[in-house]
Short mmCIF file of C-alpha atoms in Angstrom, two decimals:
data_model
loop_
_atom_site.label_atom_id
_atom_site.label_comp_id
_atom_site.label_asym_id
_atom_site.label_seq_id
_atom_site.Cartn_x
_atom_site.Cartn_y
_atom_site.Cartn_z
CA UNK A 1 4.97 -5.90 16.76
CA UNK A 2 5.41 -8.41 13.99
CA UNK A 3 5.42 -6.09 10.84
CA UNK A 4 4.09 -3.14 11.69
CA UNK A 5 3.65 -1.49 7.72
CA UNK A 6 1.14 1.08 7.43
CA UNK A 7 -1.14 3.36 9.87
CA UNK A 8 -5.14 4.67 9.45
CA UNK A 9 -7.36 7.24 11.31
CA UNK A 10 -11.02 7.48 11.40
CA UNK A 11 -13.06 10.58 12.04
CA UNK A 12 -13.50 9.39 15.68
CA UNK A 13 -9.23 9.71 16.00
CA UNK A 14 -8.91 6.23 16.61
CA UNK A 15 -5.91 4.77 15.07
CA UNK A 16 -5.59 1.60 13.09
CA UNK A 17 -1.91 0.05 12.97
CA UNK A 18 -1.66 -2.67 10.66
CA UNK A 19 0.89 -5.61 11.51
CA UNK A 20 0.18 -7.86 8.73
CA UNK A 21 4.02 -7.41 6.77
CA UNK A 22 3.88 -10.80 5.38
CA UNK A 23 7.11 -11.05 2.97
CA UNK A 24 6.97 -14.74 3.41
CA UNK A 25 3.68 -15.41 2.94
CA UNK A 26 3.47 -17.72 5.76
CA UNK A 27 1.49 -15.64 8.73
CA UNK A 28 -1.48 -16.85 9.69
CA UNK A 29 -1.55 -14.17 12.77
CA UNK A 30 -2.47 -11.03 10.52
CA UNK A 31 -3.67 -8.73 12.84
CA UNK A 32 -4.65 -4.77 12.97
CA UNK A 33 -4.33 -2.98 16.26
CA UNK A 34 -7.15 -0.31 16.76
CA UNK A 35 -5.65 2.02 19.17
CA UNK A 36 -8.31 4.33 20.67
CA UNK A 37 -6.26 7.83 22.04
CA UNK A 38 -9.40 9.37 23.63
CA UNK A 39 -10.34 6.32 26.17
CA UNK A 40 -6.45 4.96 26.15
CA UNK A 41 -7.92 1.42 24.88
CA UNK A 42 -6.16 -0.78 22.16
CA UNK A 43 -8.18 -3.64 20.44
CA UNK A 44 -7.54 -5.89 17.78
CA UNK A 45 -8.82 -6.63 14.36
CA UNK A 46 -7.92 -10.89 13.03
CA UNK A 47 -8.07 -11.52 9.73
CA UNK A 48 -7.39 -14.16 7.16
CA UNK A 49 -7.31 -13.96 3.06
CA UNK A 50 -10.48 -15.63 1.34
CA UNK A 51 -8.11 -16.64 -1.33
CA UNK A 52 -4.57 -18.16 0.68
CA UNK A 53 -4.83 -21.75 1.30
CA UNK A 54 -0.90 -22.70 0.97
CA UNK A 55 1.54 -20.93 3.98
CA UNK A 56 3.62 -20.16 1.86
CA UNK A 57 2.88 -20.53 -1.85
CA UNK A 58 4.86 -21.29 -4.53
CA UNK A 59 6.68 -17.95 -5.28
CA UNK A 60 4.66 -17.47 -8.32
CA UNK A 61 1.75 -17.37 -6.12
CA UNK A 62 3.29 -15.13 -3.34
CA UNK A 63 0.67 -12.47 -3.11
CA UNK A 64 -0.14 -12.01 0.09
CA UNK A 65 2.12 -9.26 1.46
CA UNK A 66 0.81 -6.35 3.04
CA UNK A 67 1.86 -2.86 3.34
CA UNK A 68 -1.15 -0.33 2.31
CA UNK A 69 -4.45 0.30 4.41
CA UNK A 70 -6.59 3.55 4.56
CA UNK A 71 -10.01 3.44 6.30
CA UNK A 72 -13.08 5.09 4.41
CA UNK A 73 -17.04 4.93 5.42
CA UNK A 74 -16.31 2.91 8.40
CA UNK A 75 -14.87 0.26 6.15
CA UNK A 76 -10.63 -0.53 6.45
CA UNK A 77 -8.96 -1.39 2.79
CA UNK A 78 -5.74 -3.32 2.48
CA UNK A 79 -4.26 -3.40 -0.77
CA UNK A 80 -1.60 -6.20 -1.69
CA UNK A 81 1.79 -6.44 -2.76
CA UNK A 82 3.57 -9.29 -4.73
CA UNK A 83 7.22 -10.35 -4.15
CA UNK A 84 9.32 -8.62 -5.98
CA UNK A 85 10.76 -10.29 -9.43
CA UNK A 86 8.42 -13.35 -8.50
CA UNK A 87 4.83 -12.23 -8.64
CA UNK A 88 2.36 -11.43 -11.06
CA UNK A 89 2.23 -7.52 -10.72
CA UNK A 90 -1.61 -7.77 -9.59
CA UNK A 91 -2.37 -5.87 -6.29
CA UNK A 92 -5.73 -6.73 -5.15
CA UNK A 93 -8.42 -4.74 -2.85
CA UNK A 94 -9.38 -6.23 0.21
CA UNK A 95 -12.11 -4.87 2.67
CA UNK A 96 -12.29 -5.18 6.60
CA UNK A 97 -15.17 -3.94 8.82
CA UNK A 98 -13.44 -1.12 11.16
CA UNK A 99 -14.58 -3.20 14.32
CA UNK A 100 -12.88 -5.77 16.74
CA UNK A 101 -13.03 -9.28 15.12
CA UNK A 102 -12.07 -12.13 13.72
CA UNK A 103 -12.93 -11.54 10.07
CA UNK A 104 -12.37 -13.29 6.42
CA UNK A 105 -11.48 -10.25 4.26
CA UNK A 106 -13.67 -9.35 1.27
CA UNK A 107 -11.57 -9.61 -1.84
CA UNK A 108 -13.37 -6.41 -3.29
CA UNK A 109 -11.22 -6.30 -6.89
CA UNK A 110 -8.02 -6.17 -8.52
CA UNK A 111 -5.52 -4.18 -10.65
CA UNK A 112 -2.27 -4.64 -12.69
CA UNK A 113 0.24 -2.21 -11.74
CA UNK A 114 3.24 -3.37 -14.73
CA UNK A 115 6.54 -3.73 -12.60
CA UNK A 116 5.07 -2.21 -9.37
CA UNK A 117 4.72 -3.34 -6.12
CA UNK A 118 2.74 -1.16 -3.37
CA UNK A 119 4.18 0.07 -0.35
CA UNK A 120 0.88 2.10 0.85
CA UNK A 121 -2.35 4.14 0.48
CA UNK A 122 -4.50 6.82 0.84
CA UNK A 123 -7.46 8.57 0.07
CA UNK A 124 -8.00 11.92 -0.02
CA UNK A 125 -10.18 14.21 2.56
CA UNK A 126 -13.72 13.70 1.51
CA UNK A 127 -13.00 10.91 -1.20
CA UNK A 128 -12.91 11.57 -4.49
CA UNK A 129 -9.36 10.27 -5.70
CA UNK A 130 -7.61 6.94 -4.21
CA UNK A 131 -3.69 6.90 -4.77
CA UNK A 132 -1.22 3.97 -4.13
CA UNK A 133 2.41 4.36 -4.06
CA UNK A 134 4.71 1.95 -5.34
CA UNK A 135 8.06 0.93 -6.56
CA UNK A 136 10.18 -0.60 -9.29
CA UNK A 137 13.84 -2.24 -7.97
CA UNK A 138 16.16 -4.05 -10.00
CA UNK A 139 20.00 -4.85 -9.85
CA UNK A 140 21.86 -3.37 -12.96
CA UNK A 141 24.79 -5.55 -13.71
CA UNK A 142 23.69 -7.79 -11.12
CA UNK A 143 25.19 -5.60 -8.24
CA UNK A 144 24.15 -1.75 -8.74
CA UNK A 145 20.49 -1.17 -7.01
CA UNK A 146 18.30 0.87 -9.13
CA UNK A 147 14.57 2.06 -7.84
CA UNK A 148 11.81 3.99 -9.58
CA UNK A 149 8.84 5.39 -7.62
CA UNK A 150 5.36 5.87 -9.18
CA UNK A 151 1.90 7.17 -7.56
CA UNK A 152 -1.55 5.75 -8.98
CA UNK A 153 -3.85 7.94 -8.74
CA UNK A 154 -7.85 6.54 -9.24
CA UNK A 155 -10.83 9.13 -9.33
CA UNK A 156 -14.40 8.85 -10.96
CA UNK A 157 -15.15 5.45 -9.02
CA UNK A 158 -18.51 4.05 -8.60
CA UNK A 159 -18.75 3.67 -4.63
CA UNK A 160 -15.81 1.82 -3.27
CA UNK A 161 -14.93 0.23 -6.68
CA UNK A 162 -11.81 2.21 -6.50
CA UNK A 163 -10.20 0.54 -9.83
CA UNK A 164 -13.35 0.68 -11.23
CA UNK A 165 -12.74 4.72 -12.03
CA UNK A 166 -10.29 6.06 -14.38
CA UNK A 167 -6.35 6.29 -13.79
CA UNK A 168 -3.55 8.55 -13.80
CA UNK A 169 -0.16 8.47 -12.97
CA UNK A 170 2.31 10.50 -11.16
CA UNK A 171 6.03 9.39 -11.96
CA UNK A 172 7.99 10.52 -8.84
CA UNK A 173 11.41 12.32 -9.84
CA UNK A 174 14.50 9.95 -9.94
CA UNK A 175 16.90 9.90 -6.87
CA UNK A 176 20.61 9.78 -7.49
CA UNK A 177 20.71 6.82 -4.70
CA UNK A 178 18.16 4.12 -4.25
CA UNK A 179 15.36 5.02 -2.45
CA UNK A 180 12.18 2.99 -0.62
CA UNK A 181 9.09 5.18 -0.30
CA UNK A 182 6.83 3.51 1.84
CA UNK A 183 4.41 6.23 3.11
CA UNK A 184 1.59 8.51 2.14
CA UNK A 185 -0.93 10.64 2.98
CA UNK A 186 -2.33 14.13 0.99
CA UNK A 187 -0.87 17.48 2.79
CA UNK A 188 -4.39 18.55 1.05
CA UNK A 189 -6.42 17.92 -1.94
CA UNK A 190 -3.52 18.50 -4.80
CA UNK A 191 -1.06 17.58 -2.94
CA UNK A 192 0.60 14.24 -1.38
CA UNK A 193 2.97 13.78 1.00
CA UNK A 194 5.96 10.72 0.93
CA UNK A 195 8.45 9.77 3.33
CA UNK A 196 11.09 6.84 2.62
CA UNK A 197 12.72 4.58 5.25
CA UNK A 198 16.15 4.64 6.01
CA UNK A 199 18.28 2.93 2.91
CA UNK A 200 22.31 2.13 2.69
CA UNK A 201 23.89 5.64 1.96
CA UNK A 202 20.48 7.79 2.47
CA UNK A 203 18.64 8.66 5.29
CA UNK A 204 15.21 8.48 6.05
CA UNK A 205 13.38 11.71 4.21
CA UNK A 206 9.99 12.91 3.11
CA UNK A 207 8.92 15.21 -0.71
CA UNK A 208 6.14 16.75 -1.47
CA UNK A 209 4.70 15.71 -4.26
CA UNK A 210 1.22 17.54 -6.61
CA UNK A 211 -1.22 14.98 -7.94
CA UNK A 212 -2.10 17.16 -11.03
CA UNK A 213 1.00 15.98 -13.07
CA UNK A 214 0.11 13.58 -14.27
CA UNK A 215 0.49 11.08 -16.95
CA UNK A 216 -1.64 8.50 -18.82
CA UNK A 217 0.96 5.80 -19.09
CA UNK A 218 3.91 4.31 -17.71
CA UNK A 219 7.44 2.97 -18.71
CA UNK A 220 7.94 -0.09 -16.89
#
């Protein structure tokens, strides 16, 4: 366990746990564990970024953090996250066969998310709508944390094109104390479960939140 960030199923039950946390930018062990509960097997999934030739970057460049896989049509997608305050805001789509490997992910596509940075994914039972959950964090006066938590929500797509369809917006209610949400999954088809980790002053918790409020634009 290097960085364990975010956890899959397929419709076999086998589990994918993805240990590619990569704040620094300088792993070159990315790795997904494929952890099957029927036979009591684990496997292994190696991967490395079709675009990352510097370990690390310059901190403009810093974009190869991980926290947000789902698996879909026998396919696994990662989605990226940039360092916060240094990167360019762009999370980008990467693909992964759901098999034992060494593999070069497919950079599928890419989206700007204005002042976001992705902590994980899902998509809903059957397909049909993609959401990513991210967060805003800044220090007011230099010392007071402040955090704002938004869900992107993508539907219409052509195939796997995911940011490709049209987008909406859920703006998760304010907390009175900082908070890091950094799970998801949908409770059922309007509705989307989030849990934060444990923070300074707040334990760790979970909210329900519905995907049909919604709104077209966002205040960074």
């Amino acid at each position: 366990n290097k960085d364990w960030e975010d956890l899959a199923a397929d419709v076999n039950g086998r589990l994918y746990i993805g240990d590619f946390g990569n704040n620094a930018n300088r792993r070159k062990d990315l790795c997904i564990y494929i952890f099957d509960p029927a036979a009591n097997t684990t496997d292994s999934i190696l991967f490395t970024y079709p675009d990352q030739t510097e370990f690390p970057p310059p901190p403009a460049r810093a974009a190869f953090d991980m926290e947000a896989l789902f698996w879909w049509n026998d396919t696994l997608h990662l989605f990226s996250k940039n360092r916060l305050g240094k990167g360019d805001y762009i999370t980008r789509h990467y693909t992964l066969p759901a098999q034992p490997g060494r593999y070069t992910a497919a950079l599928v596509d890419s989206t700007l998310l204005p002042k976001r940075v992705v902590t994980t994914a899902a998509i809903r039972p059957g397909g049909g709508q993609v959401a990513l959950l991210s967060y805003y964090f800044k220090l007011v006066l230099g010392f007071i944390p402040k955090t704002r938590t938004s869900i992107f929500l993508w539907e219409e797509f052509p195939g796997s094109l995911f940011f490709r369809g049209t987008r909406q917006v859920v703006k998760v209610r304010k907390c009175l104390l900082p908070t890091l949400y950094e799970a998801i999954d949908y409770a059922d088809a309007q509705t989307l479960l989030i849990a934060s980790e444990s923070v300074p002053l707040r334990r760790a918790h979970w909210r329900l939140v519905k995907t049909t409020k919604t709104s077209r634009n966002i205040r960074p």
